[in-house]
PDB file of C-alpha atoms in Angstrom:
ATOM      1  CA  UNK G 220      82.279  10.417  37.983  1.00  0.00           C
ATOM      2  CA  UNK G 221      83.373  14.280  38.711  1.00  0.00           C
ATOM      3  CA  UNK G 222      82.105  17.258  39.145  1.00  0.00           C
ATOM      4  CA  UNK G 223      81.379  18.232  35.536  1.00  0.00           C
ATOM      5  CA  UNK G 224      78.908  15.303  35.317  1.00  0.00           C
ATOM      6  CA  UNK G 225      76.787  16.011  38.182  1.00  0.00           C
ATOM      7  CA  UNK G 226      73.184  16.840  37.380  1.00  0.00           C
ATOM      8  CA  UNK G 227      70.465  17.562  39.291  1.00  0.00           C
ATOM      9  CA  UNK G 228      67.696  13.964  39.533  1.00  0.00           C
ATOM     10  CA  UNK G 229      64.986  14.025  36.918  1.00  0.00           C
ATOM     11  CA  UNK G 230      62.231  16.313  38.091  1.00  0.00           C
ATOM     12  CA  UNK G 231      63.956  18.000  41.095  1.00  0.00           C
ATOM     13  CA  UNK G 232      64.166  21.144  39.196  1.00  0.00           C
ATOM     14  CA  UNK G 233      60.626  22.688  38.857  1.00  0.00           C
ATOM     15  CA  UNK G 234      60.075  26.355  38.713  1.00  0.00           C
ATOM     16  CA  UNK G 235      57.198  28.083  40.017  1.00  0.00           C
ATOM     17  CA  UNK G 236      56.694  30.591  37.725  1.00  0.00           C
ATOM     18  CA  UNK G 237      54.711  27.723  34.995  1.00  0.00           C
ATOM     19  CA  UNK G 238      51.879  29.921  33.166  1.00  0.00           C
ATOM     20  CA  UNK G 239      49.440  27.177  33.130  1.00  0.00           C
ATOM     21  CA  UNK G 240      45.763  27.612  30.761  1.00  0.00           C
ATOM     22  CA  UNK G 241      47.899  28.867  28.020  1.00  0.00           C
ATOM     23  CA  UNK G 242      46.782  27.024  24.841  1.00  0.00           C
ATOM     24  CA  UNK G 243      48.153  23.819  23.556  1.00  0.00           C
ATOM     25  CA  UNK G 244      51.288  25.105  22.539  1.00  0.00           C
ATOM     26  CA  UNK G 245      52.564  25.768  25.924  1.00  0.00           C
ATOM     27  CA  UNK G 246      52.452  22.042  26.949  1.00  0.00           C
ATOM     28  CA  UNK G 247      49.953  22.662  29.592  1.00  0.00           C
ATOM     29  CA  UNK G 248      46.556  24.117  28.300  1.00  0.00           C
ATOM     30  CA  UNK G 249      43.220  22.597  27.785  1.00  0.00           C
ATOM     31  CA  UNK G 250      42.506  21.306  31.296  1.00  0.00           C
ATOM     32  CA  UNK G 251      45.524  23.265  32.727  1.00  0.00           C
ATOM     33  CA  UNK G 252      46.913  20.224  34.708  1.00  0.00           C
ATOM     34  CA  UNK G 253      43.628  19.211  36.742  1.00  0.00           C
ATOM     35  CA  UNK G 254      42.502  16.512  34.627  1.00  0.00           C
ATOM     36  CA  UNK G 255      39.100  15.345  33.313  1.00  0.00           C
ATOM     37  CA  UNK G 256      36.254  16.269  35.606  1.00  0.00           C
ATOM     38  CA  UNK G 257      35.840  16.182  39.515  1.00  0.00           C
ATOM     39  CA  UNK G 258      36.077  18.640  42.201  1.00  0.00           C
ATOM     40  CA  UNK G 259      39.433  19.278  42.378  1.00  0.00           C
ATOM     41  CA  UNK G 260      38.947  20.387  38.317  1.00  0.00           C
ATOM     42  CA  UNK G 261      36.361  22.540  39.418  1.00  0.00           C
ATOM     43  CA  UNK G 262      36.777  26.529  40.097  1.00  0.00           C
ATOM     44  CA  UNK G 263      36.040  26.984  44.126  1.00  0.00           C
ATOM     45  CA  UNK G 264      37.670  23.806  45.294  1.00  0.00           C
ATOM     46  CA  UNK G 265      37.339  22.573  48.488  1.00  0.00           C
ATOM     47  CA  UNK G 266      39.940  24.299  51.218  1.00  0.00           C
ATOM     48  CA  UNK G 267      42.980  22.247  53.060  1.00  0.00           C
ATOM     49  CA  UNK G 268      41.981  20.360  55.329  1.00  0.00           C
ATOM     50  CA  UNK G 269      38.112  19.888  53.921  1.00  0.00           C
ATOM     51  CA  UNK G 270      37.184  16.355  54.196  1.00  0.00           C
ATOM     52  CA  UNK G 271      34.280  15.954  51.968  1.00  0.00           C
ATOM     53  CA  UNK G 272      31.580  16.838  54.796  1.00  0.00           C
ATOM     54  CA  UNK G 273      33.181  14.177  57.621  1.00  0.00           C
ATOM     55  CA  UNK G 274      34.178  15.604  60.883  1.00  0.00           C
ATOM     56  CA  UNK G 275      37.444  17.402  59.861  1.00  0.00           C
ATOM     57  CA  UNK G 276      40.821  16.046  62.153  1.00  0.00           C
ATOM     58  CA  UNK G 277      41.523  19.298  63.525  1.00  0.00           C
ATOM     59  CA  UNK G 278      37.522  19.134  65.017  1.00  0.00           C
ATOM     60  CA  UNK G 279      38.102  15.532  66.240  1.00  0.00           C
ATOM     61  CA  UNK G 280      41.210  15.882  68.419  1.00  0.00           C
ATOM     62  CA  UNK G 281      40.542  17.455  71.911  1.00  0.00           C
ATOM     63  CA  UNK G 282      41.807  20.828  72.611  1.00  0.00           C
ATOM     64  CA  UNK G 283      43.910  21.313  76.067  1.00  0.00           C
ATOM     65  CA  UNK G 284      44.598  24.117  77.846  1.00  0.00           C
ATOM     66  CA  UNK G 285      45.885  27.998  76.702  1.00  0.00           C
ATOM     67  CA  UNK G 286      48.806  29.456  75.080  1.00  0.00           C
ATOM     68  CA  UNK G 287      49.212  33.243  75.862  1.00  0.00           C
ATOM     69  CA  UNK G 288      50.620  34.585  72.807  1.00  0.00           C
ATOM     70  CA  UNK G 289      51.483  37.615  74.801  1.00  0.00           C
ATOM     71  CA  UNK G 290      54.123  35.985  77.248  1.00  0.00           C
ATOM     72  CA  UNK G 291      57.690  36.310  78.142  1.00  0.00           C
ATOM     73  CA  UNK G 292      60.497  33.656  77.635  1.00  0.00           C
ATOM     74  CA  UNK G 293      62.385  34.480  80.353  1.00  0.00           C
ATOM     75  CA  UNK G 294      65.495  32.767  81.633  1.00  0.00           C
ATOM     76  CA  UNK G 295      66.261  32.773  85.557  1.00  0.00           C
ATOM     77  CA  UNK G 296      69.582  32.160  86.990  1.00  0.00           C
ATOM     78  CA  UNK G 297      71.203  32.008  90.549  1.00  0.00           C
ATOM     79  CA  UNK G 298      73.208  34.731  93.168  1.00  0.00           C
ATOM     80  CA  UNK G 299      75.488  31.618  92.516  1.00  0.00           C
ATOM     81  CA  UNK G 300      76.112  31.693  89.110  1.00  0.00           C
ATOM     82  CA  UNK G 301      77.658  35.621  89.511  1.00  0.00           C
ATOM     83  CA  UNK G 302      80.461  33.726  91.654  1.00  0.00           C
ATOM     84  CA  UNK G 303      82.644  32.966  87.858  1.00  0.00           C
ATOM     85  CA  UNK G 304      82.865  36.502  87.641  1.00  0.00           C
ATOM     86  CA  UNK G 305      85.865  38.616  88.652  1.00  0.00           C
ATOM     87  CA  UNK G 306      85.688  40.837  91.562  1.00  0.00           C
ATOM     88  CA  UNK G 307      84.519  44.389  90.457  1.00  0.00           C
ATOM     89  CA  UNK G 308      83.336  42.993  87.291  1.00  0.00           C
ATOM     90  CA  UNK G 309      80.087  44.043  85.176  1.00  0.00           C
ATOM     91  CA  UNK G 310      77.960  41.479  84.733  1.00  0.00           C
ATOM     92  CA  UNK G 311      75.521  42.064  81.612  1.00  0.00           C
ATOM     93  CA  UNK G 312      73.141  39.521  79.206  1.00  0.00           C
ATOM     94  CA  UNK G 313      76.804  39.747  76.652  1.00  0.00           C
ATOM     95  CA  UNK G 314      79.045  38.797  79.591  1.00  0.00           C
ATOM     96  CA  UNK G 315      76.733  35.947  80.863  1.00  0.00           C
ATOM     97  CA  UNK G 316      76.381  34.507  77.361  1.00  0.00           C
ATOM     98  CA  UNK G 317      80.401  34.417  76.713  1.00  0.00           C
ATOM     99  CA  UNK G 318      81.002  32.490  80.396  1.00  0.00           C
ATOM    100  CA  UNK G 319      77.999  30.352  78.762  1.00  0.00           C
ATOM    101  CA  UNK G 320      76.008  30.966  82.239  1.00  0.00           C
ATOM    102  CA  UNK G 321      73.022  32.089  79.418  1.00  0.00           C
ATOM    103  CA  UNK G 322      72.922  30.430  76.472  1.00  0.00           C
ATOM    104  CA  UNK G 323      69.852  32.137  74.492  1.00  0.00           C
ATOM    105  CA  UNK G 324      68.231  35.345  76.218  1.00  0.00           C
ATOM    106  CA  UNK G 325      65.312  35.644  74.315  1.00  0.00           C
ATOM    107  CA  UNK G 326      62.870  37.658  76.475  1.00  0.00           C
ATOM    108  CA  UNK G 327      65.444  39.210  79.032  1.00  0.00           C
ATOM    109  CA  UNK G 328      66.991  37.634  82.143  1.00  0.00           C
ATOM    110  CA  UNK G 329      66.271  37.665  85.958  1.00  0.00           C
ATOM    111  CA  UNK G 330      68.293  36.685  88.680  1.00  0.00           C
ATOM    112  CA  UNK G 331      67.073  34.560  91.357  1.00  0.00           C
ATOM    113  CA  UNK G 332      68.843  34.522  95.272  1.00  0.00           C
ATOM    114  CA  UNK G 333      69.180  31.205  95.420  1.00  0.00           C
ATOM    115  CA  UNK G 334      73.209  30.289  96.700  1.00  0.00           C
ATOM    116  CA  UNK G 335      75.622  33.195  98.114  1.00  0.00           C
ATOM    117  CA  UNK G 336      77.653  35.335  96.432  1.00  0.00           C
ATOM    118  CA  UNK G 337      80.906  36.810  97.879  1.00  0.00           C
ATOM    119  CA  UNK G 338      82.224  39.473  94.965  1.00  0.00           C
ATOM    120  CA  UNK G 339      81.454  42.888  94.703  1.00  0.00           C
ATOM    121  CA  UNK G 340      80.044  43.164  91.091  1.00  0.00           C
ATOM    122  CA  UNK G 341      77.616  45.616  89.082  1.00  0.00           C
ATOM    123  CA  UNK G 342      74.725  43.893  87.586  1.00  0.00           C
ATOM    124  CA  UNK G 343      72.833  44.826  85.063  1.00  0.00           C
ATOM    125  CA  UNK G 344      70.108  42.969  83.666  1.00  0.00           C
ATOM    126  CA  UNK G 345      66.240  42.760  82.803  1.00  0.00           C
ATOM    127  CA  UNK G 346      65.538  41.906  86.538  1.00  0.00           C
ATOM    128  CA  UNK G 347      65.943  40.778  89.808  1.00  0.00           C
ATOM    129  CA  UNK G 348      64.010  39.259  92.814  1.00  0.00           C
ATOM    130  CA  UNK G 349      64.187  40.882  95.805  1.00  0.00           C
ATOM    131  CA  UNK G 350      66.496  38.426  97.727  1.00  0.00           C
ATOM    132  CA  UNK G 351      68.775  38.493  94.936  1.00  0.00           C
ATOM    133  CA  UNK G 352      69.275  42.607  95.046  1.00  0.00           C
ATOM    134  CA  UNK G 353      70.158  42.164  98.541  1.00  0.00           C
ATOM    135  CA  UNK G 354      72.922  39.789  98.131  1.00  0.00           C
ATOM    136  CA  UNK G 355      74.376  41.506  95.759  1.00  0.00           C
ATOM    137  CA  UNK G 356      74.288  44.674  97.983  1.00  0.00           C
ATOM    138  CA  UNK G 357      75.382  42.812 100.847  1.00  0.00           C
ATOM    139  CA  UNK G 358      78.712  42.078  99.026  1.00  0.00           C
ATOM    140  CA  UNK G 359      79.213  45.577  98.187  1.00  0.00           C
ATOM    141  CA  UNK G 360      78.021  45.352  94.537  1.00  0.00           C
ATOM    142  CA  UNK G 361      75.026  47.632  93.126  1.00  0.00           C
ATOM    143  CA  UNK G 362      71.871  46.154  90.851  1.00  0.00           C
ATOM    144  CA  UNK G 363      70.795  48.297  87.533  1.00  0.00           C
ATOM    145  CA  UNK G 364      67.570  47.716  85.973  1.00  0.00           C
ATOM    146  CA  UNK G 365      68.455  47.614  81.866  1.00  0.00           C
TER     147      UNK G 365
END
Protein backbone atom coordinates (compact mmCIF):
# COMPACT_ATOMS: atom_id res chain seq x y z
CA UNK A 1 0.00 0.00 0.00
CA UNK A 2 1.28 3.75 -0.99
CA UNK A 3 0.18 6.62 -2.07
CA UNK A 4 -0.20 5.86 -5.78
CA UNK A 5 -2.83 3.21 -4.90
CA UNK A 6 -5.12 5.19 -2.90
CA UNK A 7 -8.58 5.64 -4.34
CA UNK A 8 -11.39 7.21 -3.25
CA UNK A 9 -14.40 4.18 -1.69
CA UNK A 10 -16.88 3.10 -4.30
CA UNK A 11 -19.57 5.73 -4.57
CA UNK A 12 -17.98 8.56 -2.50
CA UNK A 13 -17.42 10.49 -5.58
CA UNK A 14 -20.82 11.79 -6.93
CA UNK A 15 -21.11 15.00 -8.76
CA UNK A 16 -23.97 17.19 -8.67
CA UNK A 17 -24.12 18.39 -11.89
CA UNK A 18 -26.07 14.64 -13.22
CA UNK A 19 -28.59 15.83 -16.11
CA UNK A 20 -31.20 13.42 -15.15
CA UNK A 21 -34.64 12.81 -17.82
CA UNK A 22 -32.21 12.63 -20.60
CA UNK A 23 -33.19 9.57 -22.70
CA UNK A 24 -31.93 6.10 -22.26
CA UNK A 25 -28.65 6.72 -23.43
CA UNK A 26 -27.61 8.82 -20.59
CA UNK A 27 -28.04 5.97 -18.02
CA UNK A 28 -30.70 7.78 -16.20
CA UNK A 29 -33.88 8.56 -18.35
CA UNK A 30 -37.25 7.04 -18.45
CA UNK A 31 -38.33 7.51 -14.83
CA UNK A 32 -35.31 9.84 -14.14
CA UNK A 33 -34.29 8.00 -10.87
CA UNK A 34 -37.78 8.10 -8.94
CA UNK A 35 -38.91 4.76 -9.71
CA UNK A 36 -42.26 3.19 -10.69
CA UNK A 37 -45.21 5.12 -9.36
CA UNK A 38 -45.94 6.83 -5.89
CA UNK A 39 -45.76 10.23 -4.60
CA UNK A 40 -42.40 10.81 -4.39
CA UNK A 41 -42.49 9.96 -8.54
CA UNK A 42 -45.01 12.43 -8.80
CA UNK A 43 -44.39 16.29 -9.95
CA UNK A 44 -45.41 18.54 -6.66
CA UNK A 45 -44.09 16.21 -4.02
CA UNK A 46 -44.75 16.57 -0.67
CA UNK A 47 -42.27 19.29 1.24
CA UNK A 48 -39.53 18.24 4.10
CA UNK A 49 -40.82 17.61 6.86
CA UNK A 50 -44.59 16.63 5.44
CA UNK A 51 -45.76 13.63 7.18
CA UNK A 52 -48.50 12.33 5.10
CA UNK A 53 -51.35 14.46 6.94
CA UNK A 54 -50.16 13.34 10.80
CA UNK A 55 -49.33 16.07 13.15
CA UNK A 56 -45.89 17.14 11.76
CA UNK A 57 -42.80 16.90 14.74
CA UNK A 58 -42.00 20.40 14.56
CA UNK A 59 -46.11 21.02 15.56
CA UNK A 60 -45.86 18.36 18.33
CA UNK A 61 -42.92 19.60 20.41
CA UNK A 62 -43.76 22.60 22.74
CA UNK A 63 -42.34 25.90 21.96
CA UNK A 64 -40.49 27.85 25.02
CA UNK A 65 -39.77 31.15 25.40
CA UNK A 66 -38.14 34.05 22.77
CA UNK A 67 -35.02 34.55 20.96
CA UNK A 68 -34.43 38.27 19.99
CA UNK A 69 -32.70 38.04 16.82
CA UNK A 70 -31.80 41.63 17.31
CA UNK A 71 -29.48 41.23 20.48
CA UNK A 72 -25.98 41.85 21.48
CA UNK A 73 -23.32 39.20 22.51
CA UNK A 74 -21.60 41.13 24.74
CA UNK A 75 -18.72 40.12 26.96
CA UNK A 76 -18.27 41.89 30.51
CA UNK A 77 -15.12 41.93 32.39
CA UNK A 78 -13.80 43.38 35.78
CA UNK A 79 -11.84 46.95 37.07
CA UNK A 80 -9.72 43.83 38.13
CA UNK A 81 -8.82 42.34 35.13
CA UNK A 82 -7.06 45.98 33.87
CA UNK A 83 -4.57 45.21 36.91
CA UNK A 84 -2.14 42.76 34.11
CA UNK A 85 -1.68 45.80 32.34
CA UNK A 86 1.36 48.08 32.58
CA UNK A 87 1.10 51.39 34.15
CA UNK A 88 0.25 54.07 31.45
CA UNK A 89 -0.76 51.41 29.15
CA UNK A 90 -3.76 51.46 26.48
CA UNK A 91 -6.00 49.02 27.03
CA UNK A 92 -8.14 48.17 23.75
CA UNK A 93 -10.48 44.86 22.52
CA UNK A 94 -6.62 43.82 20.52
CA UNK A 95 -4.69 44.27 23.78
CA UNK A 96 -7.27 42.36 25.97
CA UNK A 97 -7.44 39.49 23.47
CA UNK A 98 -3.40 39.03 23.34
CA UNK A 99 -3.22 38.97 27.54
CA UNK A 100 -6.21 36.39 26.75
CA UNK A 101 -8.43 38.56 29.36
CA UNK A 102 -11.10 38.35 26.05
CA UNK A 103 -11.07 35.53 24.18
CA UNK A 104 -13.86 36.22 21.34
CA UNK A 105 -15.40 39.89 21.26
CA UNK A 106 -18.13 39.35 19.15
CA UNK A 107 -20.60 42.18 19.91
CA UNK A 108 -18.15 44.67 21.74
CA UNK A 109 -16.96 44.65 25.36
CA UNK A 110 -17.98 46.43 28.66
CA UNK A 111 -16.24 46.75 31.72
CA UNK A 112 -17.81 46.11 34.93
CA UNK A 113 -16.36 47.81 38.60
CA UNK A 114 -16.25 44.92 40.26
CA UNK A 115 -12.41 44.60 42.21
CA UNK A 116 -9.93 47.78 42.40
CA UNK A 117 -7.64 48.88 40.14
CA UNK A 118 -4.42 50.78 41.09
CA UNK A 119 -2.71 51.79 37.43
CA UNK A 120 -3.23 54.73 35.58
CA UNK A 121 -4.33 53.36 32.11
CA UNK A 122 -6.42 54.69 28.98
CA UNK A 123 -9.29 52.53 28.14
CA UNK A 124 -10.91 52.26 25.30
CA UNK A 125 -13.63 50.03 24.62
CA UNK A 126 -17.43 49.53 23.56
CA UNK A 127 -18.48 50.49 27.19
CA UNK A 128 -18.41 50.96 30.64
CA UNK A 129 -20.67 51.02 33.80
CA UNK A 130 -20.62 53.82 35.74
CA UNK A 131 -18.64 52.46 38.78
CA UNK A 132 -16.15 51.20 36.50
CA UNK A 133 -15.39 54.90 34.79
CA UNK A 134 -14.82 56.08 38.18
CA UNK A 135 -12.19 53.72 39.17
CA UNK A 136 -10.44 54.13 36.43
CA UNK A 137 -10.50 57.97 36.97
CA UNK A 138 -9.76 57.59 40.46
CA UNK A 139 -6.35 56.04 39.51
CA UNK A 140 -5.56 58.76 37.24
CA UNK A 141 -6.47 56.92 33.98
CA UNK A 142 -9.19 58.38 31.40
CA UNK A 143 -12.25 56.09 29.73
CA UNK A 144 -12.91 56.51 25.72
CA UNK A 145 -16.03 55.36 24.27
CA UNK A 146 -14.83 53.38 20.76
Amino acid sequence: MDLSNLAPQEGAKTRDDFRRGRGHGSGNGKTAGKGHKGQKARSGAPRPGFEGGQMPLFRRIPKRGFKCRNTKDIVAINVSDLEKFEDGATVTVEALKELGIVKNSRDGVKILGNGELSRKLTVSVDAASKTAIEKIEAAGGKFEVI
